[in-house]
Amino acid sequence: MNDSELKRWRLLLGEPANDLSPKLSQDDLRMDQALEALYDQDSGGRAGGLGASNPNVSRWLGDIRKYFPSSVVQVMQKDAIERLNLQQLLLEPEILAEAEPDIHLVSSLLSLNHLIPAKTRETAREVVRKLVDQLLRKLEQPTRSAVQGALARHLRNPRPKLKEIDWPRTIKANLKTYQSEYKTIIPEKLVGFGRKQSSLKDVVLCIDQSGSMAASIIYSSIFGAVMASLPAVSTRFVLFDTAVVDLTDDLKDPVDLLFGTQLGGGTDINKAMRYCEDHITRPSDTTFVLISDLLEGGDARPMLKTAARMVDAGVTVIALLALSDEGKPWYCEKNSASFAALGIPVFACTPDQFPDLMAAALSKKDLHLWAKQFGIRLR
């Protein structure tokens, strides 16, 4: 092994491997101390730890941001919250100001929402805002393109505004004006998506706000906000546990929406589905997305009857067991099988796949075939 590889093994194994590598630099020692504080609590020989001191935690957060890439920082923050029980310290504004916004940190903040003191609430909102902005930059354009493409390709506007231009069709229509010396076309004719005063399709996002669904709620709020901004789609956003909360009016600001959540509690899926069913006025033009582990708190039969009524009425019903980047979700296998028996697609979905999923659903494509094309295993 070369010196670099030996040093990596030394940092991985800790002090007992001191003889493996050359002498550590000052920066290497700071990295080692940051790892020791988090991961050597049970080693027996070393006294790491962050303690209950806010300065210690702030210094540690600063160190890991300095010495490790962002993806590693997010993992270490998540591990610190879980291993060292730092939830209370996250309620301190100076600690939050040093943290790297990520899905796990924001999930923890949402779970502590009712405990966040006034002095910390604005800092907490800023952390959530940073993550929301990051996700919007990543997900907004794919969602807009997929949904608008699915709904408005048949509507053409000869004088579109910049945001309404259908670029693939515009380029195709102007290929004869291609200028080889400039490697570009002259867009003599613009082709744009048309607009209608009323929506073409209705979308209902119905999300379980039990503790395990935090990441799904965060991603759902982003997609809900994007779709709510599209004139061709009418979007309703509903959260539920044993109560039902309609947060459609908060879709304009995903941060307000997320702070309206209350993670934890029981689950009454049928109550939420009945509420949504009562607000569906155009069944054949409605896509209903239930995001839940399907663990019904009471008798599952009424829930399945409601789902069957929706399907029979012509609603496109989808059951997402999770909308997150995480691994295999935990879910109720019996109820998922019952949903599948009704012809309802049941699967987990990553955020990157969701725009294509919505485009397929709004276009009335076979979602079972769509899932297989994406290598998604149906339940």
mmCIF file of C-alpha atoms in Angstrom:
data_model
loop_
_atom_site.group_PDB
_atom_site.id
_atom_site.type_symbol
_atom_site.label_atom_id
_atom_site.label_comp_id
_atom_site.label_asym_id
_atom_site.label_seq_id
_atom_site.Cartn_x
_atom_site.Cartn_y
_atom_site.Cartn_z
ATOM 1 C CA MET A 1 0.000 0.000 0.000
ATOM 2 C CA ASN A 2 1.103 3.583 -0.578
ATOM 3 C CA ASP A 3 1.133 6.233 2.169
ATOM 4 C CA SER A 4 -2.264 7.637 1.141
ATOM 5 C CA GLU A 5 -3.956 4.221 1.414
ATOM 6 C CA LEU A 6 -2.279 3.517 4.760
ATOM 7 C CA LYS A 7 -3.464 6.879 6.088
ATOM 8 C CA ARG A 8 -7.066 6.122 5.032
ATOM 9 C CA TRP A 9 -6.923 2.780 6.887
ATOM 10 C CA ARG A 10 -5.496 4.532 9.941
ATOM 11 C CA LEU A 11 -8.375 7.050 9.969
ATOM 12 C CA LEU A 12 -10.879 4.242 9.495
ATOM 13 C CA LEU A 13 -9.544 2.024 12.291
ATOM 14 C CA GLY A 14 -8.603 4.728 14.802
ATOM 15 C CA GLU A 15 -5.757 4.897 17.318
ATOM 16 C CA PRO A 16 -5.211 1.108 17.592
ATOM 17 C CA ALA A 17 -3.886 1.288 14.019
ATOM 18 C CA ASN A 18 -1.290 4.008 14.722
ATOM 19 C CA ASP A 19 1.529 1.775 13.482
ATOM 20 C CA LEU A 20 -0.091 1.381 10.071
ATOM 21 C CA SER A 21 0.623 4.808 8.629
ATOM 22 C CA PRO A 22 3.140 7.637 8.623
ATOM 23 C CA LYS A 23 2.715 10.434 11.142
ATOM 24 C CA LEU A 24 -0.634 12.202 10.725
ATOM 25 C CA SER A 25 -0.689 15.874 9.775
ATOM 26 C CA GLN A 26 -2.525 18.478 11.851
ATOM 27 C CA ASP A 27 -5.515 18.320 9.496
ATOM 28 C CA ASP A 28 -5.468 14.510 9.632
ATOM 29 C CA LEU A 29 -5.549 14.674 13.426
ATOM 30 C CA ARG A 30 -8.577 17.002 13.350
ATOM 31 C CA MET A 31 -10.347 14.563 11.025
ATOM 32 C CA ASP A 32 -9.438 11.715 13.362
ATOM 33 C CA GLN A 33 -10.794 13.619 16.360
ATOM 34 C CA ALA A 34 -14.064 14.346 14.558
ATOM 35 C CA LEU A 35 -14.492 10.653 13.716
ATOM 36 C CA GLU A 36 -13.480 9.612 17.232
ATOM 37 C CA ALA A 37 -16.047 11.913 18.846
ATOM 38 C CA LEU A 38 -18.833 10.293 16.861
ATOM 39 C CA TYR A 39 -17.882 6.650 16.367
ATOM 40 C CA ASP A 40 -15.691 5.603 19.310
ATOM 41 C CA GLN A 41 -18.222 5.730 22.130
ATOM 42 C CA ASP A 42 -18.283 1.969 22.614
ATOM 43 C CA SER A 43 -14.669 1.110 21.907
ATOM 44 C CA GLY A 44 -13.774 0.892 25.608
ATOM 45 C CA GLY A 45 -10.341 2.417 25.193
ATOM 46 C CA ARG A 46 -11.015 5.936 23.998
ATOM 47 C CA ALA A 47 -13.007 8.748 25.497
ATOM 48 C CA GLY A 48 -14.542 10.432 22.481
ATOM 49 C CA GLY A 49 -17.848 12.186 22.472
ATOM 50 C CA LEU A 50 -19.348 15.613 22.001
ATOM 51 C CA GLY A 51 -20.794 15.928 25.465
ATOM 52 C CA ALA A 52 -23.599 18.375 26.159
ATOM 53 C CA SER A 53 -21.562 21.459 25.358
ATOM 54 C CA ASN A 54 -22.874 23.692 22.599
ATOM 55 C CA PRO A 55 -19.361 25.006 21.765
ATOM 56 C CA ASN A 56 -18.121 21.412 21.386
ATOM 57 C CA VAL A 57 -20.938 20.534 19.003
ATOM 58 C CA SER A 58 -20.512 23.768 17.007
ATOM 59 C CA ARG A 59 -16.777 23.116 16.681
ATOM 60 C CA TRP A 60 -17.412 19.523 15.615
ATOM 61 C CA LEU A 61 -19.949 20.612 12.978
ATOM 62 C CA GLY A 62 -17.460 23.141 11.671
ATOM 63 C CA ASP A 63 -14.697 20.545 11.510
ATOM 64 C CA ILE A 64 -16.669 17.941 9.596
ATOM 65 C CA ARG A 65 -17.807 20.570 7.081
ATOM 66 C CA LYS A 66 -14.181 21.617 6.615
ATOM 67 C CA TYR A 67 -12.585 18.197 6.285
ATOM 68 C CA PHE A 68 -15.258 16.014 4.658
ATOM 69 C CA PRO A 69 -17.362 16.312 1.469
ATOM 70 C CA SER A 70 -21.019 17.310 1.790
ATOM 71 C CA SER A 71 -22.334 13.768 1.240
ATOM 72 C CA VAL A 72 -20.187 12.484 4.127
ATOM 73 C CA VAL A 73 -21.180 15.424 6.339
ATOM 74 C CA GLN A 74 -24.830 14.497 5.903
ATOM 75 C CA VAL A 75 -24.180 10.910 6.939
ATOM 76 C CA MET A 76 -22.170 12.003 9.998
ATOM 77 C CA GLN A 77 -24.861 14.468 11.085
ATOM 78 C CA LYS A 78 -27.506 11.753 10.794
ATOM 79 C CA ASP A 79 -25.360 9.344 12.807
ATOM 80 C CA ALA A 80 -24.707 11.996 15.465
ATOM 81 C CA ILE A 81 -28.429 12.630 15.922
ATOM 82 C CA GLU A 82 -29.144 8.906 16.233
ATOM 83 C CA ARG A 83 -26.078 7.745 18.204
ATOM 84 C CA LEU A 84 -25.472 10.693 20.516
ATOM 85 C CA ASN A 85 -29.055 11.871 20.992
ATOM 86 C CA LEU A 86 -28.383 15.418 19.823
ATOM 87 C CA GLN A 87 -32.025 16.281 19.202
ATOM 88 C CA GLN A 88 -32.155 18.751 22.088
ATOM 89 C CA LEU A 89 -29.003 20.510 20.941
ATOM 90 C CA LEU A 90 -30.577 20.973 17.508
ATOM 91 C CA LEU A 91 -33.047 23.289 19.202
ATOM 92 C CA GLU A 92 -30.249 25.793 19.786
ATOM 93 C CA PRO A 93 -29.963 28.409 17.006
ATOM 94 C CA GLU A 94 -26.149 28.498 17.056
ATOM 95 C CA ILE A 95 -26.033 24.729 16.486
ATOM 96 C CA LEU A 96 -28.501 24.819 13.598
ATOM 97 C CA ALA A 97 -26.611 27.665 11.957
ATOM 98 C CA GLU A 98 -23.544 25.391 11.683
ATOM 99 C CA ALA A 99 -25.398 22.321 10.391
ATOM 100 C CA GLU A 100 -25.463 21.172 6.773
ATOM 101 C CA PRO A 101 -29.083 21.155 5.524
ATOM 102 C CA ASP A 102 -30.066 17.652 4.403
ATOM 103 C CA ILE A 103 -33.104 15.424 4.351
ATOM 104 C CA HIS A 104 -32.275 13.696 7.656
ATOM 105 C CA LEU A 105 -31.665 16.939 9.549
ATOM 106 C CA VAL A 106 -34.889 18.488 8.292
ATOM 107 C CA SER A 107 -36.781 15.283 9.124
ATOM 108 C CA SER A 108 -35.475 15.552 12.693
ATOM 109 C CA LEU A 109 -36.528 19.207 12.875
ATOM 110 C CA LEU A 110 -40.014 18.341 11.673
ATOM 111 C CA SER A 111 -40.317 15.627 14.310
ATOM 112 C CA LEU A 112 -39.340 18.244 16.942
ATOM 113 C CA ASN A 113 -41.533 20.941 15.421
ATOM 114 C CA HIS A 114 -43.780 21.351 18.459
ATOM 115 C CA LEU A 115 -40.745 21.572 20.772
ATOM 116 C CA ILE A 116 -38.770 24.219 18.877
ATOM 117 C CA PRO A 117 -38.519 27.340 21.086
ATOM 118 C CA ALA A 118 -39.237 30.797 19.714
ATOM 119 C CA LYS A 119 -35.543 31.772 19.698
ATOM 120 C CA THR A 120 -34.728 28.853 17.381
ATOM 121 C CA ARG A 121 -37.774 28.794 15.100
ATOM 122 C CA GLU A 122 -36.463 31.347 12.599
ATOM 123 C CA THR A 123 -33.119 29.540 12.339
ATOM 124 C CA ALA A 124 -34.960 26.240 11.876
ATOM 125 C CA ARG A 125 -37.036 27.776 9.084
ATOM 126 C CA GLU A 126 -33.842 28.995 7.419
ATOM 127 C CA VAL A 127 -32.364 25.477 7.517
ATOM 128 C CA VAL A 128 -35.559 24.054 6.004
ATOM 129 C CA ARG A 129 -35.595 26.866 3.430
ATOM 130 C CA LYS A 130 -32.048 26.008 2.308
ATOM 131 C CA LEU A 131 -32.967 22.360 1.760
ATOM 132 C CA VAL A 132 -36.207 23.293 -0.035
ATOM 133 C CA ASP A 133 -34.278 25.609 -2.353
ATOM 134 C CA GLN A 134 -31.729 22.857 -3.068
ATOM 135 C CA LEU A 135 -34.471 20.372 -3.917
ATOM 136 C CA LEU A 136 -36.356 22.875 -6.043
ATOM 137 C CA ARG A 137 -33.249 23.570 -8.115
ATOM 138 C CA LYS A 138 -32.845 19.844 -8.671
ATOM 139 C CA LEU A 139 -36.448 18.760 -9.186
ATOM 140 C CA GLU A 140 -38.464 21.719 -10.477
ATOM 141 C CA GLN A 141 -37.427 21.665 -14.138
ATOM 142 C CA PRO A 142 -37.754 17.866 -14.612
ATOM 143 C CA THR A 143 -41.210 18.000 -13.028
ATOM 144 C CA ARG A 144 -42.363 20.942 -15.130
ATOM 145 C CA SER A 145 -41.047 19.376 -18.316
ATOM 146 C CA ALA A 146 -42.572 15.974 -17.643
ATOM 147 C CA VAL A 147 -46.003 17.199 -16.545
ATOM 148 C CA GLN A 148 -46.335 19.963 -19.133
ATOM 149 C CA GLY A 149 -45.154 17.622 -21.834
ATOM 150 C CA ALA A 150 -47.751 15.041 -20.857
ATOM 151 C CA LEU A 151 -50.640 17.503 -20.797
ATOM 152 C CA ALA A 152 -50.078 20.274 -23.295
ATOM 153 C CA ARG A 153 -48.356 18.848 -26.366
ATOM 154 C CA HIS A 154 -51.576 18.988 -28.316
ATOM 155 C CA LEU A 155 -52.030 22.692 -27.570
ATOM 156 C CA ARG A 156 -49.943 24.956 -29.790
ATOM 157 C CA ASN A 157 -49.326 28.671 -29.328
ATOM 158 C CA PRO A 158 -47.805 30.539 -32.343
ATOM 159 C CA ARG A 159 -46.558 33.432 -30.197
ATOM 160 C CA PRO A 160 -45.374 31.851 -26.960
ATOM 161 C CA LYS A 161 -43.598 33.580 -24.116
ATOM 162 C CA LEU A 162 -40.110 32.301 -23.316
ATOM 163 C CA LYS A 163 -41.284 29.864 -20.644
ATOM 164 C CA GLU A 164 -44.000 28.514 -22.970
ATOM 165 C CA ILE A 165 -41.700 27.559 -25.866
ATOM 166 C CA ASP A 166 -41.705 23.892 -26.841
ATOM 167 C CA TRP A 167 -37.990 23.732 -27.670
ATOM 168 C CA PRO A 168 -37.824 20.255 -29.272
ATOM 169 C CA ARG A 169 -40.642 21.110 -31.710
ATOM 170 C CA THR A 170 -39.278 24.614 -32.302
ATOM 171 C CA ILE A 171 -35.869 23.214 -33.259
ATOM 172 C CA LYS A 172 -37.452 20.599 -35.530
ATOM 173 C CA ALA A 173 -39.595 23.234 -37.248
ATOM 174 C CA ASN A 174 -36.559 25.402 -37.992
ATOM 175 C CA LEU A 175 -33.970 22.840 -39.114
ATOM 176 C CA LYS A 176 -34.014 24.310 -42.629
ATOM 177 C CA THR A 177 -32.554 27.546 -41.232
ATOM 178 C CA TYR A 178 -29.509 25.828 -39.710
ATOM 179 C CA GLN A 179 -26.351 27.925 -40.115
ATOM 180 C CA SER A 180 -23.357 25.601 -40.247
ATOM 181 C CA GLU A 181 -20.789 28.349 -39.707
ATOM 182 C CA TYR A 182 -22.479 29.364 -36.453
ATOM 183 C CA LYS A 183 -23.694 25.867 -35.546
ATOM 184 C CA THR A 184 -27.164 27.136 -34.727
ATOM 185 C CA ILE A 185 -30.615 27.633 -36.242
ATOM 186 C CA ILE A 186 -32.529 30.836 -36.881
ATOM 187 C CA PRO A 187 -35.869 30.340 -35.094
ATOM 188 C CA GLU A 188 -38.166 31.879 -37.694
ATOM 189 C CA LYS A 189 -41.105 29.966 -36.222
ATOM 190 C CA LEU A 190 -41.661 29.454 -32.507
ATOM 191 C CA VAL A 191 -43.796 26.548 -31.331
ATOM 192 C CA GLY A 192 -45.239 26.874 -27.854
ATOM 193 C CA PHE A 193 -47.460 25.046 -25.417
ATOM 194 C CA GLY A 194 -50.906 26.594 -25.262
ATOM 195 C CA ARG A 195 -52.751 27.626 -22.146
ATOM 196 C CA LYS A 196 -56.271 27.056 -20.897
ATOM 197 C CA GLN A 197 -58.163 28.956 -18.271
ATOM 198 C CA SER A 198 -59.248 25.770 -16.523
ATOM 199 C CA SER A 199 -57.030 22.881 -15.514
ATOM 200 C CA LEU A 200 -56.745 19.825 -17.720
ATOM 201 C CA LYS A 201 -56.100 17.386 -14.889
ATOM 202 C CA ASP A 202 -56.559 17.139 -11.120
ATOM 203 C CA VAL A 203 -53.916 15.670 -8.818
ATOM 204 C CA VAL A 204 -54.476 14.723 -5.186
ATOM 205 C CA LEU A 205 -51.442 13.999 -3.010
ATOM 206 C CA CYS A 206 -52.561 12.247 0.181
ATOM 207 C CA ILE A 207 -49.625 11.726 2.547
ATOM 208 C CA ASP A 208 -49.304 9.723 5.734
ATOM 209 C CA GLN A 209 -47.524 11.863 8.342
ATOM 210 C CA SER A 210 -46.443 9.044 10.620
ATOM 211 C CA GLY A 211 -42.845 9.349 11.791
ATOM 212 C CA SER A 212 -41.388 7.001 9.187
ATOM 213 C CA MET A 213 -42.760 9.094 6.296
ATOM 214 C CA ALA A 214 -40.780 12.303 6.980
ATOM 215 C CA ALA A 215 -38.644 12.147 3.825
ATOM 216 C CA SER A 216 -41.734 11.406 1.730
ATOM 217 C CA ILE A 217 -43.479 14.492 3.104
ATOM 218 C CA ILE A 218 -40.505 16.712 2.288
ATOM 219 C CA TYR A 219 -40.256 15.512 -1.295
ATOM 220 C CA SER A 220 -44.038 15.544 -1.733
ATOM 221 C CA SER A 221 -44.191 19.191 -0.663
ATOM 222 C CA ILE A 222 -41.652 20.100 -3.356
ATOM 223 C CA PHE A 223 -43.502 18.250 -6.099
ATOM 224 C CA GLY A 224 -46.845 19.565 -4.861
ATOM 225 C CA ALA A 225 -45.604 23.156 -4.969
ATOM 226 C CA VAL A 226 -44.239 22.746 -8.492
ATOM 227 C CA MET A 227 -47.419 21.143 -9.820
ATOM 228 C CA ALA A 228 -49.577 23.747 -8.078
ATOM 229 C CA SER A 229 -47.769 26.425 -10.104
ATOM 230 C CA LEU A 230 -48.761 24.799 -13.407
ATOM 231 C CA PRO A 231 -51.992 26.204 -14.887
ATOM 232 C CA ALA A 232 -52.829 22.873 -16.521
ATOM 233 C CA VAL A 233 -52.938 21.016 -13.180
ATOM 234 C CA SER A 234 -55.119 21.499 -10.128
ATOM 235 C CA THR A 235 -53.264 20.094 -7.117
ATOM 236 C CA ARG A 236 -54.617 19.213 -3.680
ATOM 237 C CA PHE A 237 -52.233 18.392 -0.807
ATOM 238 C CA VAL A 238 -53.580 16.437 2.174
ATOM 239 C CA LEU A 239 -51.736 15.164 5.269
ATOM 240 C CA PHE A 240 -53.204 12.701 7.720
ATOM 241 C CA ASP A 241 -52.688 10.663 10.858
ATOM 242 C CA THR A 242 -55.907 10.079 12.802
ATOM 243 C CA ALA A 243 -56.954 13.563 11.659
ATOM 244 C CA VAL A 244 -56.945 15.030 8.156
ATOM 245 C CA VAL A 245 -55.315 18.362 7.317
ATOM 246 C CA ASP A 246 -55.758 19.992 3.920
ATOM 247 C CA LEU A 247 -52.679 22.144 3.262
ATOM 248 C CA THR A 248 -53.460 22.988 -0.350
ATOM 249 C CA ASP A 249 -53.412 26.714 0.390
ATOM 250 C CA ASP A 250 -49.825 26.398 1.683
ATOM 251 C CA LEU A 251 -48.464 24.866 -1.523
ATOM 252 C CA LYS A 252 -47.206 28.270 -2.625
ATOM 253 C CA ASP A 253 -44.589 28.036 0.138
ATOM 254 C CA PRO A 254 -43.252 24.528 0.888
ATOM 255 C CA VAL A 255 -41.585 25.790 4.083
ATOM 256 C CA ASP A 256 -44.934 26.859 5.545
ATOM 257 C CA LEU A 257 -46.346 23.541 4.419
ATOM 258 C CA LEU A 258 -43.625 21.524 6.139
ATOM 259 C CA PHE A 259 -44.042 23.422 9.377
ATOM 260 C CA GLY A 260 -47.720 22.526 9.216
ATOM 261 C CA THR A 261 -46.867 18.847 9.587
ATOM 262 C CA GLN A 262 -47.004 16.928 12.853
ATOM 263 C CA LEU A 263 -45.063 13.697 12.544
ATOM 264 C CA GLY A 264 -46.138 10.729 14.622
ATOM 265 C CA GLY A 265 -49.453 9.604 16.027
ATOM 266 C CA GLY A 266 -51.934 7.010 14.795
ATOM 267 C CA THR A 267 -53.130 6.371 11.261
ATOM 268 C CA ASP A 268 -56.611 6.514 9.737
ATOM 269 C CA ILE A 269 -56.046 6.017 6.017
ATOM 270 C CA ASN A 270 -59.711 5.511 5.203
ATOM 271 C CA LYS A 271 -60.674 8.820 6.803
ATOM 272 C CA ALA A 272 -58.134 10.622 4.624
ATOM 273 C CA MET A 273 -59.203 8.778 1.490
ATOM 274 C CA ARG A 274 -62.857 9.543 2.154
ATOM 275 C CA TYR A 275 -62.007 13.224 2.555
ATOM 276 C CA CYS A 276 -60.165 13.222 -0.760
ATOM 277 C CA GLU A 277 -62.929 11.236 -2.450
ATOM 278 C CA ASP A 278 -65.451 13.880 -1.414
ATOM 279 C CA HIS A 279 -63.340 16.538 -3.162
ATOM 280 C CA ILE A 280 -62.921 14.656 -6.446
ATOM 281 C CA THR A 281 -65.271 16.193 -9.010
ATOM 282 C CA ARG A 282 -63.758 14.815 -12.236
ATOM 283 C CA PRO A 283 -62.840 11.181 -11.555
ATOM 284 C CA SER A 284 -61.616 10.322 -15.057
ATOM 285 C CA ASP A 285 -59.326 13.366 -15.028
ATOM 286 C CA THR A 286 -57.989 12.818 -11.497
ATOM 287 C CA THR A 287 -54.811 11.125 -10.319
ATOM 288 C CA PHE A 288 -54.897 10.177 -6.640
ATOM 289 C CA VAL A 289 -51.505 9.408 -5.076
ATOM 290 C CA LEU A 290 -51.585 7.815 -1.621
ATOM 291 C CA ILE A 291 -48.141 7.954 0.005
ATOM 292 C CA SER A 292 -48.221 5.644 3.008
ATOM 293 C CA ASP A 293 -46.864 2.446 4.516
ATOM 294 C CA LEU A 294 -50.516 1.244 4.344
ATOM 295 C CA LEU A 295 -50.542 0.318 8.032
ATOM 296 C CA GLU A 296 -54.183 1.157 8.766
ATOM 297 C CA GLY A 297 -54.890 1.923 12.396
ATOM 298 C CA GLY A 298 -58.304 0.234 12.416
ATOM 299 C CA ASP A 299 -60.296 -2.128 10.227
ATOM 300 C CA ALA A 300 -58.742 -2.200 6.748
ATOM 301 C CA ARG A 301 -61.964 -3.173 4.977
ATOM 302 C CA PRO A 302 -63.466 0.344 4.771
ATOM 303 C CA MET A 303 -60.154 1.637 3.364
ATOM 304 C CA LEU A 304 -60.191 -1.005 0.640
ATOM 305 C CA LYS A 305 -63.838 -0.264 -0.185
ATOM 306 C CA THR A 306 -62.986 3.414 -0.623
ATOM 307 C CA ALA A 307 -60.061 2.530 -2.867
ATOM 308 C CA ALA A 308 -62.296 0.240 -4.932
ATOM 309 C CA ARG A 309 -64.907 2.999 -5.361
ATOM 310 C CA MET A 310 -62.245 5.383 -6.623
ATOM 311 C CA VAL A 311 -60.973 2.850 -9.151
ATOM 312 C CA ASP A 312 -64.503 2.013 -10.324
ATOM 313 C CA ALA A 313 -65.248 5.734 -10.748
ATOM 314 C CA GLY A 314 -62.294 6.083 -13.122
ATOM 315 C CA VAL A 315 -59.755 7.706 -10.793
ATOM 316 C CA THR A 316 -56.118 6.819 -11.480
ATOM 317 C CA VAL A 317 -55.039 5.529 -8.053
ATOM 318 C CA ILE A 318 -51.401 5.023 -7.095
ATOM 319 C CA ALA A 319 -50.089 3.751 -3.751
ATOM 320 C CA LEU A 320 -46.516 4.847 -3.044
ATOM 321 C CA LEU A 321 -44.966 3.057 -0.096
ATOM 322 C CA ALA A 322 -42.272 5.737 0.069
ATOM 323 C CA LEU A 323 -41.077 8.745 -1.897
ATOM 324 C CA SER A 324 -37.454 8.886 -0.851
ATOM 325 C CA ASP A 325 -33.876 7.993 -1.745
ATOM 326 C CA GLU A 326 -33.666 5.485 1.083
ATOM 327 C CA GLY A 327 -33.683 1.708 0.816
ATOM 328 C CA LYS A 328 -36.532 -0.770 0.975
ATOM 329 C CA PRO A 329 -39.377 0.762 2.993
ATOM 330 C CA TRP A 330 -41.269 -0.971 5.746
ATOM 331 C CA TYR A 331 -44.939 -1.445 4.844
ATOM 332 C CA CYS A 332 -48.000 -3.595 5.523
ATOM 333 C CA GLU A 333 -47.680 -6.482 3.077
ATOM 334 C CA LYS A 334 -51.268 -7.647 3.559
ATOM 335 C CA ASN A 335 -52.805 -4.291 2.707
ATOM 336 C CA SER A 336 -50.386 -3.697 -0.158
ATOM 337 C CA ALA A 337 -51.447 -7.036 -1.649
ATOM 338 C CA SER A 338 -55.110 -6.050 -1.249
ATOM 339 C CA PHE A 339 -54.490 -2.750 -3.054
ATOM 340 C CA ALA A 340 -52.670 -4.595 -5.831
ATOM 341 C CA ALA A 341 -55.606 -6.990 -6.182
ATOM 342 C CA LEU A 342 -57.755 -3.948 -7.016
ATOM 343 C CA GLY A 343 -55.419 -3.161 -9.913
ATOM 344 C CA ILE A 344 -53.708 -0.331 -8.036
ATOM 345 C CA PRO A 345 -49.938 -0.038 -8.650
ATOM 346 C CA VAL A 346 -48.127 -0.358 -5.302
ATOM 347 C CA PHE A 347 -44.410 0.408 -5.086
ATOM 348 C CA ALA A 348 -41.772 2.723 -3.660
ATOM 349 C CA CYS A 349 -40.452 5.555 -5.809
ATOM 350 C CA THR A 350 -37.358 7.745 -5.740
ATOM 351 C CA PRO A 351 -37.684 11.519 -6.215
ATOM 352 C CA ASP A 352 -35.862 11.311 -9.551
ATOM 353 C CA GLN A 353 -38.510 8.899 -10.860
ATOM 354 C CA PHE A 354 -41.537 10.834 -9.624
ATOM 355 C CA PRO A 355 -41.797 13.374 -12.501
ATOM 356 C CA ASP A 356 -41.902 10.552 -15.052
ATOM 357 C CA LEU A 357 -44.414 8.707 -12.899
ATOM 358 C CA MET A 358 -46.747 11.709 -12.863
ATOM 359 C CA ALA A 359 -46.331 12.214 -16.608
ATOM 360 C CA ALA A 360 -47.253 8.573 -17.216
ATOM 361 C CA ALA A 361 -50.244 8.760 -14.862
ATOM 362 C CA LEU A 362 -51.579 11.997 -16.354
ATOM 363 C CA SER A 363 -51.194 10.516 -19.843
ATOM 364 C CA LYS A 364 -53.200 7.458 -18.770
ATOM 365 C CA LYS A 365 -50.346 5.090 -19.529
ATOM 366 C CA ASP A 366 -50.197 1.612 -18.010
ATOM 367 C CA LEU A 367 -48.341 2.249 -14.750
ATOM 368 C CA HIS A 368 -47.533 -1.424 -14.278
ATOM 369 C CA LEU A 369 -45.602 -1.348 -17.558
ATOM 370 C CA TRP A 370 -44.051 1.995 -16.613
ATOM 371 C CA ALA A 371 -42.763 0.557 -13.344
ATOM 372 C CA LYS A 372 -41.247 -2.448 -15.107
ATOM 373 C CA GLN A 373 -39.488 -0.169 -17.591
ATOM 374 C CA PHE A 374 -37.856 1.632 -14.676
ATOM 375 C CA GLY A 375 -36.918 -1.634 -12.984
ATOM 376 C CA ILE A 376 -39.315 -0.921 -10.117
ATOM 377 C CA ARG A 377 -40.624 -4.009 -8.357
ATOM 378 C CA LEU A 378 -44.377 -3.891 -7.853
ATOM 379 C CA ARG A 379 -45.753 -5.210 -4.580
#
